[in-house]
């Protein structure tokens, strides 16, 4: 067993076998076209709205290296040029690209559910606090990743966040965020 | 010679050895925990060193300091979560090696490369101590900018099949680095009333978001089965062979030399040195196509590069009294508490203390080698956890880590948003490494560019007024042209790269 494992490892190291790509990691020229268009749209939106709102540039330093907008505007210009290049390149490549099968909807749904779990977890931290949110999120994530044994699922979901919480609070002296729920309960009580 | 012998006996005293041992164990423990960085570890331990004598106190602090350069590599390799920013480049090849079932080899190589690079860095620092100190003094913003331009050519080396995508990712990284207080004018940028953003985004949530969250989402697609034969595990695989370790001697030398140069410049730190070491390893590799897919050379270059900074970063602090970063600033504070004022006079008045400090650094690295080997055995426990339990747990681990850096939920939200960006990038084969490099170098790049232009009244000839500037810009040009040719040879034309992706 050990020998087989070793042989496999040696073979991989020698041949540089590529890390297996998942079904959703299939970049296409059409995808690049979307990235190019999105980049140009974001650059336009940033130039028109985000930059004027996000950076205060006093008139006396405008268009000088002293301006807080000097470097970000240079970068915006670079992003615009790169977006345009990607757009042109992908338009040319699309004609040469062979149609490739897309990943089934089931796979995209799984990825979407994972993203939703992460989003819900972060949102719930503010409401119920880091510890409770972590316990709930871990339980759901474990189930989503395929763990079905009730005892293992429950004990892991409780133990991991609890141990981390105890370490950060009692050893590293990290103050944990006060959840909105605590404020609401205090207001009621 | 007499000074060196005296320094050796000072460094070899029992209390210093015990202090170094304690510091290394404590530092490794902190460094493997995302969210707890080297500077935090040194700050936590500092009050406990007040009662110790100067060299024992330094041994404890240097033990923590040295282990922080390596410790972050363990989680970077095993779960794609860099424990410290220094491990940013380690994840590029360390994690792919782990996914190929070569975790043991990757962990051992990262440890040996880290110790080798670290020791070489100390020797470089010791031998060129006075010279580097003088050179560092002559580095103004234009020279620094020229050096950074050279460093940025690294981006091309980690861009994968498409240079356009690589530079697009780098632009995103630079833009993210502009969030917060403007370094020259002092006003806020892209803060939108969120006070936690005034200090800018922290590197660790960005790294976790960029590497860990996309991995989590991609892994979830595969799903898993609960226990039994259907469960999947990380494989430790075979051990590193001595031939594989020694075969990388050129990589250690190159990365340590580059890391020492960068480390001697105040404020640069380990991450840029790691990327430069990685880039040099790729540039001179006979198999550059393996980089980013699980190259042992890439891993060795990154680890030797970041650890070599440990010794070099002590040079400006000890010789000029200029701390290179937050960690060395805390160590400098400890020296002052013990009545030793770092600066030009320290070497003249207490040369034995300066050299014994460097010897203690070497001792800490050797101790780290043995403790690190023990830690790899502990990593065996991680591989026994099925991936369907490990990866959800990593989400919680990463979230606690992102929050603990500055006790801010803004960092957690930043981690998730960058995670979403990183996932979208990964689906379309836009490389994450250029974004990480640009985010790390962004503040230095902007500050030195704008300061230089302010000094010259807007004239760009300031960058070629000194020999250093000319030399680094020429080096950057040569590097860019060579990388472009190497890229073309490796990936073919851009068009074929895009069509091949499909």
XYZ file of C-alpha atoms in Angstrom:
691
model
C 0.000 0.000 0.000
C 2.767 2.318 1.045
C 4.778 1.360 -2.044
C 1.848 1.997 -4.370
C 1.241 5.403 -2.775
C 4.893 6.237 -3.090
C 5.028 5.116 -6.712
C 2.010 7.236 -7.547
C 3.585 10.233 -5.885
C 6.857 9.736 -7.715
C 5.047 9.411 -11.023
C 3.097 12.611 -10.422
C 6.204 14.502 -9.417
C 8.032 13.289 -12.489
C 5.295 13.935 -15.009
C 3.884 17.028 -13.340
C 0.346 15.703 -13.626
C -2.014 18.586 -13.556
C -4.200 19.137 -10.524
C -7.583 17.856 -11.570
C -9.923 20.634 -12.648
C -13.506 20.594 -11.476
C -16.406 20.549 -13.905
C -17.074 24.277 -13.532
C -13.488 25.344 -14.282
C -13.775 25.442 -18.061
C -12.744 28.855 -19.342
C -13.982 29.679 -22.837
C -13.454 32.520 -25.302
C -17.098 33.484 -24.711
C -16.297 33.707 -21.023
C -13.329 35.945 -21.829
C -15.623 38.100 -23.948
C -17.931 38.499 -20.936
C -14.935 39.385 -18.726
C -13.777 41.968 -21.296
C -17.219 43.574 -21.520
C -17.651 43.487 -17.720
C -14.218 45.097 -17.237
C -15.061 47.926 -19.638
C -18.467 48.394 -17.973
C -16.858 48.523 -14.500
C -14.200 50.969 -15.730
C -16.934 53.222 -17.185
C -19.024 52.979 -14.016
C -16.007 53.677 -11.820
C -14.953 56.711 -13.881
C -18.464 58.136 -13.825
C -19.653 57.316 -10.295
C -17.324 55.356 -7.950
C -14.154 57.438 -8.347
C -15.818 60.882 -8.039
C -17.702 59.647 -4.934
C -14.830 57.636 -3.445
C -11.889 60.017 -3.886
C -11.829 63.622 -2.772
C -9.434 65.529 -5.044
C -8.773 69.179 -4.072
C -8.578 71.412 -7.151
C -5.104 72.691 -6.324
C -3.564 69.205 -6.545
C -5.705 67.804 -9.352
C -3.650 66.302 -12.216
C -0.466 66.204 -10.119
C 1.317 63.304 -8.422
C 0.125 64.795 -5.130
C -3.475 64.050 -6.032
C -5.090 61.133 -4.161
C -6.675 60.188 -7.482
C -3.387 60.039 -9.415
C -2.565 56.361 -8.961
C -6.159 54.997 -9.023
C -6.832 56.867 -12.282
C -3.660 55.412 -13.825
C -4.899 51.971 -12.823
C -8.360 52.628 -14.218
C -6.782 53.539 -17.534
C -4.711 50.346 -17.466
C -7.821 48.269 -16.649
C -9.653 49.871 -19.579
C -6.843 49.065 -22.001
C -6.548 45.476 -20.703
C -10.346 44.996 -20.869
C -10.310 46.189 -24.481
C -7.404 43.891 -25.370
C -9.185 40.921 -23.801
C -12.360 41.802 -25.691
C -10.569 41.956 -29.054
C -8.596 38.798 -28.335
C -11.686 36.836 -27.294
C -13.652 38.012 -30.357
C -10.870 36.658 -32.568
C -10.583 33.440 -30.552
C -14.326 32.733 -30.556
C -14.223 31.951 -34.272
C -11.565 29.287 -33.666
C -13.126 27.787 -30.554
C -14.728 24.374 -30.744
C -18.034 24.143 -28.834
C -17.482 22.507 -25.448
C -20.103 20.852 -23.247
C -21.133 22.984 -20.270
C -21.237 21.577 -16.753
C -24.674 20.190 -15.786
C -27.055 22.468 -13.877
C -26.771 20.192 -10.815
C -23.086 21.092 -10.470
C -23.695 24.820 -10.777
C -26.469 24.486 -8.184
C -24.053 22.864 -5.723
C -21.551 25.677 -6.210
C -24.362 28.235 -5.809
C -25.562 26.602 -2.577
C -21.996 26.729 -1.153
C -21.766 30.427 -2.012
C -25.198 30.981 -0.425
C -24.120 29.163 2.778
C -21.039 31.408 3.027
C -23.114 34.557 2.419
C -25.750 33.512 4.980
C -23.006 32.670 7.478
C -21.404 36.094 7.246
C -24.784 37.849 7.463
C -25.790 35.764 10.490
C -22.577 36.624 12.372
C -23.870 40.166 12.770
C -27.246 38.922 14.047
C -26.470 35.941 16.298
C -22.729 36.373 16.866
C -19.657 34.511 15.619
C -20.021 31.393 17.785
C -23.678 30.565 17.112
C -23.398 31.517 13.434
C -20.345 29.296 13.074
C -22.086 26.308 14.679
C -25.125 26.687 12.408
C -23.049 27.323 9.274
C -20.738 24.390 9.945
C -23.664 22.023 10.484
C -25.259 23.088 7.184
C -21.927 23.050 5.321
C -21.042 19.571 6.610
C -24.410 18.266 5.403
C -23.929 20.007 2.053
C -20.455 18.502 1.647
C -21.917 15.034 2.182
C -21.546 14.223 5.881
C -24.634 12.282 7.019
C -23.637 10.696 10.349
C -25.720 12.627 12.920
C -23.327 12.300 15.859
C -20.210 13.267 13.892
C -22.018 16.118 12.163
C -23.375 17.572 15.406
C -20.244 17.110 17.481
C -17.991 18.616 14.777
C -20.383 21.528 14.223
C -20.293 22.354 17.936
C -16.709 21.443 18.869
C -14.751 23.214 16.109
C -16.307 26.703 16.517
C -16.352 26.344 20.307
C -12.661 25.433 20.533
C -11.708 28.246 18.158
C -13.883 30.681 20.095
C -12.304 29.662 23.410
C -8.804 29.956 21.951
C -9.332 33.385 20.445
C -11.246 34.797 23.435
C -9.289 33.287 26.337
C -5.799 32.744 24.921
C -5.401 35.380 22.206
C -7.638 37.910 24.016
C -9.557 38.766 20.867
C -12.828 40.571 21.704
C -15.687 38.963 19.772
C -18.311 41.086 17.979
C -21.474 41.823 19.971
C -24.399 40.485 17.925
C -27.478 42.546 17.072
C -29.557 39.891 18.848
C -27.872 40.782 22.144
C -28.735 44.450 21.596
C -32.338 43.559 20.785
C -32.660 41.294 23.825
C -31.146 44.004 26.032
C -33.628 46.502 24.659
C -36.547 44.152 25.375
C -35.261 43.110 28.787
C 37.800 36.475 14.918
C 37.934 36.991 18.672
C 34.646 38.867 18.468
C 33.057 35.967 16.585
C 34.259 33.429 19.180
C 32.953 35.612 22.000
C 29.651 36.011 20.116
C 29.398 32.236 19.736
C 29.728 31.660 23.493
C 27.163 34.348 24.224
C 24.713 32.756 21.777
C 25.411 29.223 23.035
C 24.608 29.846 26.694
C 21.853 27.639 28.127
C 19.325 30.373 28.784
C 19.583 31.615 25.188
C 19.052 28.094 23.818
C 16.004 27.558 26.074
C 14.658 30.979 25.114
C 15.054 30.204 21.414
C 13.330 26.831 21.877
C 10.388 28.423 23.666
C 10.178 31.220 21.077
C 10.175 28.808 18.127
C 7.456 26.569 19.625
C 5.288 29.571 20.517
C 5.914 31.235 17.140
C 5.045 28.110 15.132
C 1.853 27.645 17.122
C 0.808 31.230 16.391
C 1.911 31.165 12.733
C -0.165 28.112 11.810
C -3.273 29.932 13.046
C -4.604 32.231 10.324
C -5.294 35.636 11.807
C -2.443 35.507 14.277
C 0.627 37.017 12.643
C 4.297 37.213 13.581
C 3.977 40.760 14.845
C 1.102 39.763 17.126
C 3.137 36.846 18.455
C 6.157 39.065 19.172
C 3.939 41.702 20.799
C 2.231 39.083 23.006
C 5.528 37.605 24.187
C 7.392 40.917 24.609
C 6.269 41.749 28.193
C 7.480 38.314 29.345
C 11.004 39.070 28.128
C 11.539 42.230 30.191
C 12.873 40.273 33.153
C 15.330 38.269 31.028
C 18.866 39.326 30.113
C 19.380 40.934 26.698
C 20.533 37.885 24.741
C 17.911 35.515 26.233
C 15.247 38.104 25.549
C 16.477 38.375 21.960
C 16.525 34.563 21.656
C 12.842 34.340 22.647
C 11.820 37.171 20.294
C 13.952 35.926 17.409
C 12.568 32.395 17.868
C 9.065 33.769 17.434
C 10.198 36.037 14.585
C 11.926 33.260 12.621
C 9.148 30.695 13.022
C 6.591 33.218 11.772
C 8.400 33.136 8.412
C 7.842 29.385 8.090
C 4.760 28.445 10.151
C 2.216 29.882 7.734
C 3.367 27.402 5.083
C 1.777 24.406 6.838
C -1.821 25.568 6.404
C -0.991 27.042 2.983
C 0.080 23.595 1.786
C -2.540 21.505 3.565
C -5.700 23.604 3.222
C -4.802 26.455 0.829
C -5.008 28.942 3.691
C -1.782 30.920 4.239
C -1.260 31.176 8.011
C 0.743 34.387 7.537
C 1.199 36.765 4.571
C 4.724 35.355 4.112
C 3.170 32.108 2.881
C 1.327 33.823 0.012
C 3.624 32.358 -2.653
C 3.868 28.973 -0.889
C 0.226 28.216 -1.641
C 0.833 28.487 -5.431
C 2.712 25.196 -5.666
C 2.383 23.814 -2.146
C -1.346 23.234 -2.343
C -1.288 21.679 -5.849
C 1.393 19.280 -4.558
C -0.890 18.407 -1.648
C -3.778 17.777 -4.065
C -1.551 15.432 -6.035
C -1.017 13.350 -2.899
C 2.444 14.777 -2.183
C 1.679 16.671 1.026
C 4.585 15.171 2.986
C 7.078 16.063 0.277
C 5.716 19.605 0.055
C 5.800 20.123 3.831
C 9.338 18.780 4.119
C 10.601 20.819 1.182
C 9.031 23.997 2.556
C 10.699 23.386 5.922
C 14.141 22.525 4.541
C 14.029 25.358 1.994
C 12.912 27.779 4.671
C 15.745 26.801 7.024
C 18.339 26.753 4.211
C 17.203 30.104 2.816
C 17.020 31.553 6.300
C 20.559 30.478 7.236
C 21.943 31.676 3.891
C 20.153 34.989 4.471
C 21.809 35.360 7.877
C 25.258 34.657 6.386
C 24.614 37.228 3.658
C 23.448 39.713 6.288
C 26.490 39.048 8.504
C 29.007 39.310 5.689
C 27.667 42.384 3.999
C 26.311 44.051 7.131
C 28.186 47.368 6.849
C 27.957 47.542 3.043
C 24.208 46.866 2.880
C 23.594 49.374 5.616
C 25.364 52.052 3.569
C 23.598 51.040 0.342
C 20.195 51.041 1.990
C 20.818 54.622 3.074
C 21.322 55.674 -0.540
C 18.005 54.210 -1.642
C 15.609 57.097 -2.172
C 12.081 56.845 -3.616
C 13.278 56.776 -7.282
C 15.687 53.868 -6.665
C 13.052 52.075 -4.623
C 10.520 52.573 -7.403
C 12.973 51.221 -9.999
C 13.526 48.155 -7.787
C 9.754 47.684 -7.464
C 9.351 47.917 -11.259
C 11.806 45.026 -11.461
C 9.851 43.131 -8.792
C 6.624 43.642 -10.727
C 7.985 41.742 -13.728
C 7.341 38.754 -11.452
C 3.668 39.146 -12.386
C 4.339 37.983 -15.936
C 5.892 34.821 -14.566
C 2.792 33.840 -12.604
C 0.241 34.906 -15.210
C -0.421 31.441 -16.593
C -1.514 31.116 -20.210
C -2.665 34.708 -20.748
C -0.522 37.749 -19.967
C -3.553 40.038 -20.450
C -5.474 38.159 -17.769
C -2.434 38.213 -15.475
C -2.035 41.967 -15.772
C -5.787 42.478 -15.424
C -5.649 40.569 -12.131
C -2.638 42.665 -11.082
C -4.553 45.869 -11.846
C -7.352 44.632 -9.583
C -4.796 43.976 -6.839
C -3.299 47.447 -7.211
C -6.784 48.990 -7.107
C -7.681 47.053 -3.936
C -4.458 48.345 -2.365
C -5.607 51.963 -2.870
C -8.555 51.536 -0.472
C -7.968 53.479 2.742
C -5.935 56.537 3.609
C -3.973 58.154 0.793
C -0.263 57.691 1.675
C 0.801 61.160 0.502
C -2.155 63.517 0.834
C -3.751 61.817 3.840
C -7.349 61.902 2.634
C -9.526 58.799 2.453
C -10.106 56.809 -0.718
C -13.023 54.423 -1.397
C -13.867 54.348 2.306
C -17.511 55.462 1.893
C -17.914 56.275 5.574
C -16.742 52.874 6.864
C -14.151 53.783 9.487
C -12.632 50.260 9.536
C -11.557 50.808 5.925
C -9.413 53.848 6.764
C -6.445 51.596 7.487
C -6.937 49.832 4.162
C -7.650 46.165 3.531
C -5.441 43.699 5.382
C -3.433 41.243 3.300
C -4.535 38.109 5.172
C -8.312 38.299 4.446
C -7.380 39.029 0.833
C -5.174 35.936 0.655
C -7.747 33.733 2.396
C -10.487 35.057 0.121
C -8.384 34.604 -2.962
C -7.164 31.069 -2.301
C -9.388 29.409 0.334
C -12.942 30.428 -0.611
C -12.628 29.475 -4.314
C -11.130 26.131 -3.293
C -14.046 25.568 -0.911
C -16.632 26.318 -3.605
C -14.895 24.211 -6.229
C -14.462 21.334 -3.760
C -18.143 21.452 -2.812
C -19.056 20.659 -6.421
C -17.509 17.224 -6.085
C -19.561 16.492 -2.985
C -18.585 13.527 -0.851
C -19.807 10.533 0.996
C -20.147 10.123 4.673
C -17.402 7.874 6.032
C -16.547 4.389 4.835
C -15.046 3.655 1.450
C -16.692 6.664 -0.200
C -14.947 9.228 1.975
C -12.022 11.106 0.444
C -8.846 12.035 2.296
C -5.754 14.145 1.686
C -2.778 11.853 1.022
C 0.583 12.465 2.701
C 2.463 10.582 -0.005
C 6.188 9.855 -0.116
C 8.887 11.714 1.794
C 11.306 14.178 0.235
C 14.474 12.484 -0.938
C 17.863 13.981 -0.072
C 18.636 14.206 -3.803
C 15.510 16.311 -4.356
C 16.482 18.647 -1.535
C 20.112 19.074 -2.528
C 19.194 19.337 -6.202
C 17.677 22.735 -5.500
C 20.886 24.346 -4.215
C 20.894 26.939 -6.974
C 17.307 27.866 -6.123
C 18.228 28.387 -2.456
C 21.198 30.580 -3.378
C 19.265 32.698 -5.874
C 16.209 33.122 -3.668
C 18.297 33.863 -0.576
C 20.347 36.485 -2.455
C 17.211 38.166 -3.830
C 15.408 37.915 -0.490
C 18.401 39.401 1.350
C 18.485 42.351 -1.033
C 14.765 43.023 -0.617
C 14.838 42.323 3.106
C 17.570 44.876 3.708
C 15.247 47.593 2.412
C 12.982 48.928 5.151
C 9.310 48.072 4.887
C 9.422 45.372 2.218
C 8.855 42.219 4.287
C 8.736 38.542 3.429
C 5.887 38.303 0.877
C 7.541 40.230 -1.988
C 10.764 38.293 -1.355
C 8.813 35.037 -1.558
C 7.327 36.027 -4.908
C 10.715 37.181 -6.203
C 12.272 33.880 -5.086
C 9.438 32.018 -6.789
C 9.877 34.039 -9.963
C 13.638 33.454 -10.076
C 13.102 29.738 -9.530
C 10.688 29.691 -12.458
C 12.912 31.862 -14.625
C 15.877 29.494 -14.290
C 13.911 26.234 -14.137
C 14.255 23.545 -16.756
C 10.572 22.750 -16.236
C 8.815 26.121 -15.846
C 5.559 24.596 -17.108
C 5.159 22.847 -13.736
C 4.992 26.124 -11.821
C 1.535 26.725 -10.397
C 0.694 23.038 -10.942
C 2.837 21.626 -8.171
C 6.508 22.400 -8.687
C 8.916 21.460 -5.922
C 11.312 24.109 -7.286
C 8.628 26.806 -7.018
C 7.954 25.811 -3.432
C 11.673 25.867 -2.602
C 12.123 29.289 -4.246
C 9.191 30.835 -2.389
C 10.167 29.475 1.031
C 13.907 30.195 0.700
C 13.036 33.707 -0.495
C 10.721 34.631 2.351
C 12.883 33.146 5.110
C 16.061 34.828 3.864
C 14.425 38.132 4.758
C 14.599 37.255 8.476
C 18.348 37.932 8.674
C 18.459 40.746 6.147
C 15.629 42.692 7.817
C 17.791 42.881 10.952
C 20.457 44.825 9.038
C 18.735 48.232 8.683
C 17.318 47.857 12.200
C 20.663 47.046 13.856
C 22.901 49.260 11.735
C 20.726 52.299 11.081
C 18.036 52.071 13.734
C 15.391 51.797 10.976
C 13.015 48.876 11.598
C 12.120 47.128 8.350
C 8.643 46.228 9.552
C 6.320 46.002 12.537
C 7.963 42.854 13.920
C 11.475 44.280 13.775
C 10.103 47.482 15.335
C 8.924 45.465 18.356
C 12.327 43.712 18.550
C 14.018 47.116 18.348
C 11.820 48.248 21.238
C 13.021 45.245 23.253
C 16.645 46.155 22.533
C 16.082 49.717 23.731
C 14.430 48.393 26.918
C 17.633 46.434 27.548
C 19.717 49.581 27.101
C 20.994 48.744 23.622
C 20.169 51.480 21.138
C 20.204 50.156 17.561
C 22.030 52.409 15.130
C 25.494 53.073 13.715
C 27.084 53.104 17.175
C 25.812 49.658 18.196
C 28.188 47.817 15.868
C 31.108 49.999 16.999
C 30.439 49.608 20.732
C 28.894 46.113 21.004
C 30.002 44.076 17.939
C 29.831 40.839 19.964
C 26.136 41.471 20.677
C 25.381 42.161 16.988
C 27.080 38.948 15.856
C 25.603 36.876 18.696
C 22.159 38.087 17.586
C 22.826 36.739 14.086
C 24.123 33.474 15.567
C 20.975 33.186 17.686
C 18.983 33.596 14.462
C 20.816 30.610 12.964
C 20.239 28.622 16.155
C 16.500 29.442 16.011
C 16.378 28.154 12.442
C 18.068 24.895 13.381
C 15.663 24.460 16.285
C 12.813 25.209 13.902
C 14.029 22.392 11.658
C 13.550 19.813 14.419
C 10.296 21.273 15.762
C 9.028 21.619 12.181
C 9.706 17.947 11.473
C 7.609 17.143 14.534
C 4.911 19.443 13.242
C 4.762 17.519 9.963
C 3.936 14.446 12.031
C 1.059 16.420 13.564
C -0.048 17.280 10.010
C -0.584 13.531 9.653
C -3.617 14.026 11.879
C -5.102 16.530 9.419
C -4.931 14.017 6.589
C -7.007 11.570 8.574
C -9.937 13.990 8.489
C -12.215 13.270 5.511
C -12.335 16.236 3.114
C -16.112 16.586 3.544
C -15.413 17.475 7.198
C -12.099 19.264 6.673
C -13.221 21.818 4.111
C -16.371 23.065 5.917
C -14.218 23.356 9.062
C -11.685 25.394 7.054
C -14.440 27.962 6.344
C -14.934 28.482 10.087
C -11.169 28.503 10.713
C -10.657 31.106 7.960
C -13.495 33.298 9.224
C -12.144 33.360 12.789
C -8.699 34.122 11.360
C -9.909 36.966 9.158
C -11.818 38.493 12.063
C -9.025 38.155 14.626
C -6.457 40.159 12.641
C -8.014 43.510 13.547
C -11.166 42.455 15.416
C -13.189 43.717 12.506
C -16.113 42.166 10.653
C -15.144 44.365 7.703
C -12.160 42.049 7.195
C -14.508 39.041 7.172
C -16.767 40.724 4.604
C -13.699 41.676 2.538
C -12.575 38.028 2.690
C -15.912 36.816 1.328
C -16.149 39.490 -1.390
C -12.619 38.753 -2.548
C -13.559 35.058 -2.324
C -16.433 35.627 -4.760
C -14.089 37.575 -7.052
C -11.464 34.836 -6.729
C -14.013 32.137 -7.614
C -15.181 34.002 -10.719
C -11.540 34.538 -11.695
C -10.772 30.861 -11.221
C -13.721 29.753 -13.362
C -12.355 31.849 -16.236
C -8.668 30.909 -15.593
C -7.693 34.410 -14.450
C -4.695 33.788 -12.152
C -4.943 34.805 -8.497
C -1.213 35.209 -7.830
C -0.766 38.499 -9.774
C -3.603 40.020 -7.730
C -1.913 38.963 -4.499
C 1.513 40.298 -5.606
C 0.061 43.603 -6.772
C -1.900 44.016 -3.547
C 1.249 43.447 -1.484
C 3.487 45.726 -3.568
C 0.785 48.316 -4.355
C 1.345 50.685 -1.409
C 5.156 50.708 -1.883
C 4.774 51.166 -5.613
C 2.369 54.091 -5.302
C 4.258 55.851 -2.501
C 7.611 55.684 -4.258
C 6.202 56.627 -7.658
C 4.380 59.666 -6.323
C 7.196 60.760 -3.999
C 9.669 60.567 -6.876
C 7.415 62.607 -9.144
C 6.860 65.161 -6.390
C 10.624 65.430 -5.884
C 11.187 66.033 -9.600
C 8.201 68.309 -10.156
C 6.552 65.711 -12.378
C 9.581 64.851 -14.523
C 10.093 61.125 -15.087
C 13.837 61.437 -15.710
C 14.296 61.241 -11.928
C 14.186 57.451 -12.269
C 17.374 57.398 -14.351
C 19.346 60.037 -12.473
C 21.168 57.513 -10.285
C 23.092 54.390 -11.266
C 20.892 52.283 -9.014
C 17.775 53.490 -10.828
C 19.287 52.821 -14.259
C 20.533 49.398 -13.171
C 17.192 48.256 -11.781
C 15.209 49.597 -14.748
C 17.591 47.846 -17.182
C 17.219 44.682 -15.105
C 13.433 45.085 -15.244
C 13.563 45.508 -19.041
C 15.753 42.452 -19.501
C 13.545 40.462 -17.136
C 10.343 41.583 -18.931
C 11.696 40.700 -22.398
C 13.100 37.365 -21.209
C 9.850 36.510 -19.427
C 7.783 37.438 -22.489
C 9.923 35.124 -24.673
C 9.772 32.363 -22.075
C 6.003 32.824 -21.824
C 5.590 32.583 -25.578
C 7.706 29.449 -25.702
C 5.762 27.880 -22.821
C 2.197 28.803 -23.720
C 2.351 29.621 -27.433
C 0.552 32.666 -28.782
C -2.289 34.206 -26.794
C -4.794 33.089 -29.365
C -3.894 29.437 -29.062
C -3.909 29.842 -25.289
C -7.501 31.031 -25.306
C -8.693 28.410 -27.725
C -6.877 25.707 -25.849
C -8.702 26.688 -22.710
C -11.997 25.597 -24.195
